[in-house]
PDB file of C-alpha atoms and ligand atoms in Angstrom:
ATOM      1  CA  MET A   1      10.574 121.451 126.574  1.00  0.00           C
ATOM      2  CA  GLY A   2       9.010 121.826 122.766  1.00  0.00           C
ATOM      3  CA  LEU A   3       7.988 118.712 121.950  1.00  0.00           C
ATOM      4  CA  GLY A   4       5.807 119.415 118.623  1.00  0.00           C
ATOM      5  CA  ALA A   5       7.241 119.006 115.280  1.00  0.00           C
ATOM      6  CA  ASP A   6       9.584 121.846 115.723  1.00  0.00           C
ATOM      7  CA  GLY A   7      12.756 119.950 115.326  1.00  0.00           C
ATOM      8  CA  GLN A   8      13.479 120.013 119.146  1.00  0.00           C
ATOM      9  CA  ILE A   9      13.404 116.436 119.794  1.00  0.00           C
ATOM     10  CA  ARG A  10      15.592 113.643 118.054  1.00  0.00           C
ATOM     11  CA  ILE A  11      15.170 109.779 118.265  1.00  0.00           C
ATOM     12  CA  GLY A  12      17.918 107.559 117.968  1.00  0.00           C
ATOM     13  CA  HIS A  13      18.748 103.824 117.502  1.00  0.00           C
ATOM     14  CA  GLY A  14      21.656 101.580 118.136  1.00  0.00           C
ATOM     15  CA  TYR A  15      22.266  97.845 117.817  1.00  0.00           C
ATOM     16  CA  ASP A  16      25.401  95.786 118.716  1.00  0.00           C
ATOM     17  CA  LEU A  17      26.497  91.904 118.762  1.00  0.00           C
ATOM     18  CA  HIS A  18      29.300  90.323 119.970  1.00  0.00           C
ATOM     19  CA  ARG A  19      30.586  86.837 120.006  1.00  0.00           C
ATOM     20  CA  LEU A  20      30.983  85.091 123.016  1.00  0.00           C
ATOM     21  CA  ASP A  21      33.485  82.676 123.968  1.00  0.00           C
ATOM     22  CA  VAL A  22      35.028  80.899 127.074  1.00  0.00           C
ATOM     23  CA  LEU A  23      37.173  83.211 128.835  1.00  0.00           C
ATOM     24  CA  ALA A  24      40.774  83.769 128.126  1.00  0.00           C
ATOM     25  CA  PRO A  25      43.257  82.163 128.030  1.00  0.00           C
ATOM     26  CA  GLU A  26      41.209  78.922 127.409  1.00  0.00           C
ATOM     27  CA  GLY A  27      39.326  81.002 124.794  1.00  0.00           C
ATOM     28  CA  GLU A  28      38.956  84.572 123.560  1.00  0.00           C
ATOM     29  CA  GLY A  29      36.242  85.841 125.852  1.00  0.00           C
ATOM     30  CA  ARG A  30      37.064  88.862 127.441  1.00  0.00           C
ATOM     31  CA  PRO A  31      35.532  89.890 131.301  1.00  0.00           C
ATOM     32  CA  PHE A  32      31.584  89.539 130.788  1.00  0.00           C
ATOM     33  CA  VAL A  33      31.258  93.474 131.246  1.00  0.00           C
ATOM     34  CA  LEU A  34      27.807  94.855 130.095  1.00  0.00           C
ATOM     35  CA  GLY A  35      26.573  98.540 130.673  1.00  0.00           C
ATOM     36  CA  GLY A  36      29.814  98.859 132.749  1.00  0.00           C
ATOM     37  CA  VAL A  37      28.916  96.285 135.164  1.00  0.00           C
ATOM     38  CA  LEU A  38      31.057  93.198 135.716  1.00  0.00           C
ATOM     39  CA  ILE A  39      29.150  89.894 135.791  1.00  0.00           C
ATOM     40  CA  GLU A  40      30.872  86.984 136.865  1.00  0.00           C
ATOM     41  CA  HIS A  41      30.241  84.501 134.101  1.00  0.00           C
ATOM     42  CA  SER A  42      31.935  81.344 132.152  1.00  0.00           C
ATOM     43  CA  ARG A  43      31.826  83.175 128.907  1.00  0.00           C
ATOM     44  CA  GLY A  44      32.368  86.312 127.832  1.00  0.00           C
ATOM     45  CA  PRO A  45      32.468  89.179 124.672  1.00  0.00           C
ATOM     46  CA  VAL A  46      34.892  89.036 122.039  1.00  0.00           C
ATOM     47  CA  GLY A  47      35.933  92.182 120.611  1.00  0.00           C
ATOM     48  CA  HIS A  48      38.152  95.316 120.273  1.00  0.00           C
ATOM     49  CA  SER A  49      37.923  97.636 123.359  1.00  0.00           C
ATOM     50  CA  ASP A  50      36.016  95.992 126.256  1.00  0.00           C
ATOM     51  CA  ALA A  51      33.355  94.585 123.970  1.00  0.00           C
ATOM     52  CA  ASP A  52      30.756  95.818 126.056  1.00  0.00           C
ATOM     53  CA  ALA A  53      27.731  95.620 123.611  1.00  0.00           C
ATOM     54  CA  LEU A  54      25.206  97.483 125.864  1.00  0.00           C
ATOM     55  CA  LEU A  55      27.357 100.470 125.812  1.00  0.00           C
ATOM     56  CA  HIS A  56      27.915 100.194 122.223  1.00  0.00           C
ATOM     57  CA  ALA A  57      24.420 100.345 121.301  1.00  0.00           C
ATOM     58  CA  VAL A  58      23.736 103.259 123.577  1.00  0.00           C
ATOM     59  CA  THR A  59      27.030 104.962 121.980  1.00  0.00           C
ATOM     60  CA  ASP A  60      25.261 104.595 118.356  1.00  0.00           C
ATOM     61  CA  ALA A  61      21.723 105.374 119.665  1.00  0.00           C
ATOM     62  CA  LEU A  62      23.158 108.901 120.699  1.00  0.00           C
ATOM     63  CA  LEU A  63      24.953 109.232 117.641  1.00  0.00           C
ATOM     64  CA  GLY A  64      22.374 108.071 115.318  1.00  0.00           C
ATOM     65  CA  ALA A  65      19.792 110.733 117.035  1.00  0.00           C
ATOM     66  CA  ILE A  66      22.160 113.438 116.181  1.00  0.00           C
ATOM     67  CA  GLY A  67      22.893 112.336 112.627  1.00  0.00           C
ATOM     68  CA  GLU A  68      26.482 111.424 113.521  1.00  0.00           C
ATOM     69  CA  ARG A  69      28.187 108.073 111.925  1.00  0.00           C
ATOM     70  CA  ASP A  70      28.620 105.445 113.948  1.00  0.00           C
ATOM     71  CA  ILE A  71      30.816 104.126 116.975  1.00  0.00           C
ATOM     72  CA  GLY A  72      32.985 102.461 114.390  1.00  0.00           C
ATOM     73  CA  GLN A  73      33.752 105.651 112.333  1.00  0.00           C
ATOM     74  CA  LEU A  74      34.569 107.342 115.518  1.00  0.00           C
ATOM     75  CA  PHE A  75      36.578 104.805 117.331  1.00  0.00           C
ATOM     76  CA  PRO A  76      37.933 102.592 114.575  1.00  0.00           C
ATOM     77  CA  ASP A  77      38.715  99.003 115.880  1.00  0.00           C
ATOM     78  CA  THR A  78      41.986  98.981 113.706  1.00  0.00           C
ATOM     79  CA  ASP A  79      43.355 101.607 116.006  1.00  0.00           C
ATOM     80  CA  PRO A  80      45.310  99.882 118.586  1.00  0.00           C
ATOM     81  CA  ARG A  81      44.715 103.009 120.917  1.00  0.00           C
ATOM     82  CA  HIS A  82      41.088 101.278 121.158  1.00  0.00           C
ATOM     83  CA  GLU A  83      42.255  98.027 122.592  1.00  0.00           C
ATOM     84  CA  SER A  84      40.664  96.654 125.728  1.00  0.00           C
ATOM     85  CA  GLN A  85      39.286 100.530 126.208  1.00  0.00           C
ATOM     86  CA  ASN A  86      36.470 101.242 128.841  1.00  0.00           C
ATOM     87  CA  SER A  87      33.571 101.511 126.655  1.00  0.00           C
ATOM     88  CA  GLU A  88      32.287 104.409 128.863  1.00  0.00           C
ATOM     89  CA  ASP A  89      34.729 106.769 126.964  1.00  0.00           C
ATOM     90  CA  PHE A  90      32.751 106.200 123.901  1.00  0.00           C
ATOM     91  CA  VAL A  91      29.411 106.902 125.409  1.00  0.00           C
ATOM     92  CA  VAL A  92      30.804 110.052 127.235  1.00  0.00           C
ATOM     93  CA  GLU A  93      32.386 111.380 123.718  1.00  0.00           C
ATOM     94  CA  ALA A  94      28.705 110.557 122.179  1.00  0.00           C
ATOM     95  CA  VAL A  95      27.229 112.479 125.197  1.00  0.00           C
ATOM     96  CA  LYS A  96      29.507 115.491 124.463  1.00  0.00           C
ATOM     97  CA  ARG A  97      28.666 115.633 120.849  1.00  0.00           C
ATOM     98  CA  VAL A  98      24.738 115.652 121.838  1.00  0.00           C
ATOM     99  CA  ALA A  99      25.567 118.348 124.421  1.00  0.00           C
ATOM    100  CA  ASP A 100      27.311 120.421 121.976  1.00  0.00           C
ATOM    101  CA  ARG A 101      24.441 120.756 119.519  1.00  0.00           C
ATOM    102  CA  GLY A 102      22.170 121.708 122.588  1.00  0.00           C
ATOM    103  CA  PHE A 103      20.388 118.225 123.089  1.00  0.00           C
ATOM    104  CA  GLY A 104      19.644 116.590 126.307  1.00  0.00           C
ATOM    105  CA  VAL A 105      18.646 113.027 126.912  1.00  0.00           C
ATOM    106  CA  VAL A 106      14.840 112.815 127.592  1.00  0.00           C
ATOM    107  CA  ASN A 107      14.842 108.869 127.897  1.00  0.00           C
ATOM    108  CA  LEU A 108      16.731 105.647 126.843  1.00  0.00           C
ATOM    109  CA  ASP A 109      15.539 102.311 126.822  1.00  0.00           C
ATOM    110  CA  ALA A 110      17.562  99.262 126.039  1.00  0.00           C
ATOM    111  CA  THR A 111      16.990  95.145 125.574  1.00  0.00           C
ATOM    112  CA  VAL A 112      20.039  92.934 125.902  1.00  0.00           C
ATOM    113  CA  VAL A 113      19.358  89.494 124.260  1.00  0.00           C
ATOM    114  CA  CYS A 114      21.161  86.582 125.955  1.00  0.00           C
ATOM    115  CA  GLN A 115      20.809  83.308 126.950  1.00  0.00           C
ATOM    116  CA  ARG A 116      22.850  83.418 130.185  1.00  0.00           C
ATOM    117  CA  PRO A 117      23.462  85.325 132.285  1.00  0.00           C
ATOM    118  CA  LYS A 118      20.205  86.772 133.729  1.00  0.00           C
ATOM    119  CA  ILE A 119      19.939  90.540 133.084  1.00  0.00           C
ATOM    120  CA  GLY A 120      17.714  91.225 135.912  1.00  0.00           C
ATOM    121  CA  PRO A 121      19.721  91.512 138.957  1.00  0.00           C
ATOM    122  CA  HIS A 122      22.321  93.881 137.347  1.00  0.00           C
ATOM    123  CA  ARG A 123      19.799  95.837 135.588  1.00  0.00           C
ATOM    124  CA  ASP A 124      19.438  98.396 138.663  1.00  0.00           C
ATOM    125  CA  ALA A 125      22.900  98.773 138.079  1.00  0.00           C
ATOM    126  CA  MET A 126      23.322  98.966 134.599  1.00  0.00           C
ATOM    127  CA  CYS A 127      20.822 101.694 134.749  1.00  0.00           C
ATOM    128  CA  ALA A 128      22.449 103.998 137.376  1.00  0.00           C
ATOM    129  CA  ASN A 129      25.730 103.413 135.482  1.00  0.00           C
ATOM    130  CA  ILE A 130      24.632 104.387 131.968  1.00  0.00           C
ATOM    131  CA  ALA A 131      22.630 107.406 133.849  1.00  0.00           C
ATOM    132  CA  ARG A 132      25.544 108.791 135.438  1.00  0.00           C
ATOM    133  CA  MET A 133      27.303 108.546 131.936  1.00  0.00           C
ATOM    134  CA  LEU A 134      24.287 110.473 130.451  1.00  0.00           C
ATOM    135  CA  GLY A 135      24.178 112.926 133.345  1.00  0.00           C
ATOM    136  CA  VAL A 136      20.392 112.149 134.072  1.00  0.00           C
ATOM    137  CA  GLY A 137      18.300 110.489 136.626  1.00  0.00           C
ATOM    138  CA  ALA A 138      18.229 106.743 136.725  1.00  0.00           C
ATOM    139  CA  ASP A 139      14.521 106.814 136.064  1.00  0.00           C
ATOM    140  CA  GLN A 140      15.272 107.909 132.726  1.00  0.00           C
ATOM    141  CA  VAL A 141      17.189 104.880 131.582  1.00  0.00           C
ATOM    142  CA  ASN A 142      15.680 101.510 131.288  1.00  0.00           C
ATOM    143  CA  VAL A 143      17.450  98.044 130.519  1.00  0.00           C
ATOM    144  CA  LYS A 144      15.902  94.632 130.140  1.00  0.00           C
ATOM    145  CA  GLY A 145      16.868  91.045 129.330  1.00  0.00           C
ATOM    146  CA  LYS A 146      15.775  88.684 126.837  1.00  0.00           C
ATOM    147  CA  THR A 147      16.455  85.232 126.155  1.00  0.00           C
ATOM    148  CA  HIS A 148      16.857  83.989 122.294  1.00  0.00           C
ATOM    149  CA  GLU A 149      14.695  80.918 123.209  1.00  0.00           C
ATOM    150  CA  GLY A 150      17.499  78.713 123.012  1.00  0.00           C
ATOM    151  CA  VAL A 151      18.100  78.969 119.222  1.00  0.00           C
ATOM    152  CA  ASP A 152      20.569  80.456 116.686  1.00  0.00           C
ATOM    153  CA  ALA A 153      23.817  81.795 117.858  1.00  0.00           C
ATOM    154  CA  VAL A 154      22.425  84.092 120.644  1.00  0.00           C
ATOM    155  CA  GLY A 155      20.542  81.204 122.065  1.00  0.00           C
ATOM    156  CA  GLU A 156      23.346  78.893 121.960  1.00  0.00           C
ATOM    157  CA  GLU A 157      25.485  81.437 124.124  1.00  0.00           C
ATOM    158  CA  ARG A 158      27.717  81.910 121.002  1.00  0.00           C
ATOM    159  CA  ALA A 159      26.633  85.684 120.865  1.00  0.00           C
ATOM    160  CA  ILE A 160      25.205  88.754 122.818  1.00  0.00           C
ATOM    161  CA  GLU A 161      22.970  91.531 121.500  1.00  0.00           C
ATOM    162  CA  ALA A 162      21.926  94.840 122.636  1.00  0.00           C
ATOM    163  CA  HIS A 163      19.313  97.169 121.264  1.00  0.00           C
ATOM    164  CA  CYS A 164      18.885 100.386 122.100  1.00  0.00           C
ATOM    165  CA  VAL A 165      16.635 103.763 121.510  1.00  0.00           C
ATOM    166  CA  VAL A 166      16.983 107.227 122.965  1.00  0.00           C
ATOM    167  CA  LEU A 167      14.785 110.245 122.849  1.00  0.00           C
ATOM    168  CA  LEU A 168      16.781 113.589 122.775  1.00  0.00           C
ATOM    169  CA  GLY A 169      15.162 117.183 123.572  1.00  0.00           C
ATOM    170  CA  ARG A 170      16.513 120.673 123.368  1.00  0.00           C
ATOM    171  CA  GLY A 171      14.794 124.193 124.497  1.00  0.00           C
TER     172      GLY A 171
HETATM  173  O1  CDP B 201       8.860  84.823 128.510  1.00  0.00           O
HETATM  174  P1  CDP B 201       9.643  85.736 127.381  1.00  0.00           P
HETATM  175  O2  CDP B 201      10.005  84.703 125.861  1.00  0.00           O
HETATM  176  O3  CDP B 201       9.008  87.002 127.049  1.00  0.00           O
HETATM  177  O4  CDP B 201      11.033  86.005 127.836  1.00  0.00           O
HETATM  178  P2  CDP B 201      12.181  85.243 128.244  1.00  0.00           P
HETATM  179  O5  CDP B 201      13.309  85.480 127.013  1.00  0.00           O
HETATM  180  O6  CDP B 201      11.802  83.629 128.265  1.00  0.00           O
HETATM  181  O7  CDP B 201      12.776  85.722 129.298  1.00  0.00           O
HETATM  182  C1  CDP B 201      11.791  85.810 130.408  1.00  0.00           C
HETATM  183  C2  CDP B 201      12.315  86.919 131.542  1.00  0.00           C
HETATM  184  O8  CDP B 201      13.649  86.438 132.040  1.00  0.00           O
HETATM  185  C3  CDP B 201      12.291  88.105 130.971  1.00  0.00           C
HETATM  186  O9  CDP B 201      11.006  88.828 130.967  1.00  0.00           O
HETATM  187  C4  CDP B 201      13.572  88.775 131.805  1.00  0.00           C
HETATM  188  O10 CDP B 201      12.701  89.341 132.775  1.00  0.00           O
HETATM  189  C5  CDP B 201      14.347  87.905 132.412  1.00  0.00           C
HETATM  190  N1  CDP B 201      15.671  87.608 131.521  1.00  0.00           N
HETATM  191  C6  CDP B 201      16.675  88.524 132.138  1.00  0.00           C
HETATM  192  O11 CDP B 201      16.994  89.102 133.181  1.00  0.00           O
HETATM  193  N2  CDP B 201      17.832  87.945 131.467  1.00  0.00           N
HETATM  194  C7  CDP B 201      17.987  87.434 130.397  1.00  0.00           C
HETATM  195  N3  CDP B 201      19.396  87.395 129.758  1.00  0.00           N
HETATM  196  C8  CDP B 201      16.805  86.951 129.944  1.00  0.00           C
HETATM  197  C9  CDP B 201      15.564  86.992 130.553  1.00  0.00           C
HETATM  198 ZN1   ZN B 202      30.415  96.394 120.234  1.00  0.00          ZN
END
């Protein structure tokens, strides 16, 4: 693979945030699905689709790397077809667009910021899941968790954030 300044590599960045609430029907929270992994928790993300902030950040990183708009343009949250949609569908569409341009994923690194739950016990399952969606080895995917030190909306468990960078290569 040519890794020089010959246009054969691309970097992409994705970021997402979802509000967290107690689970429905008492609140607006959906089941806590992150990286496609269901985690038992008293609160869950609020949003359209399944509100998987990590997969949304992954999707935007992939789209950003190939210079495409973003997840909200591809899958408008005003479209009722995307209500409760599995976010894996968004990643798969982004991966297809990456492949159509002749690129493949070199590696992907993501950070989830939430006070609770702990990401560590679930990160291997998330990496394996994302790697499967990308069609790469689990060693090319990394996911880690951070708290927000108890401050601001994320620290007060009112929101969850995900950040992602991806490197693509061609040739
Ligand atoms: O110590 P530091 O401020 O760097 O990190 P922290 O936010 O206090 O989190 C300590 C460690 O807990 C992290 O390095 C992660 O390994 C883990 N962690 C996690 O697995 N899931 C979270 N939601 C937050 C932290
Ligand atoms: Zn989202």
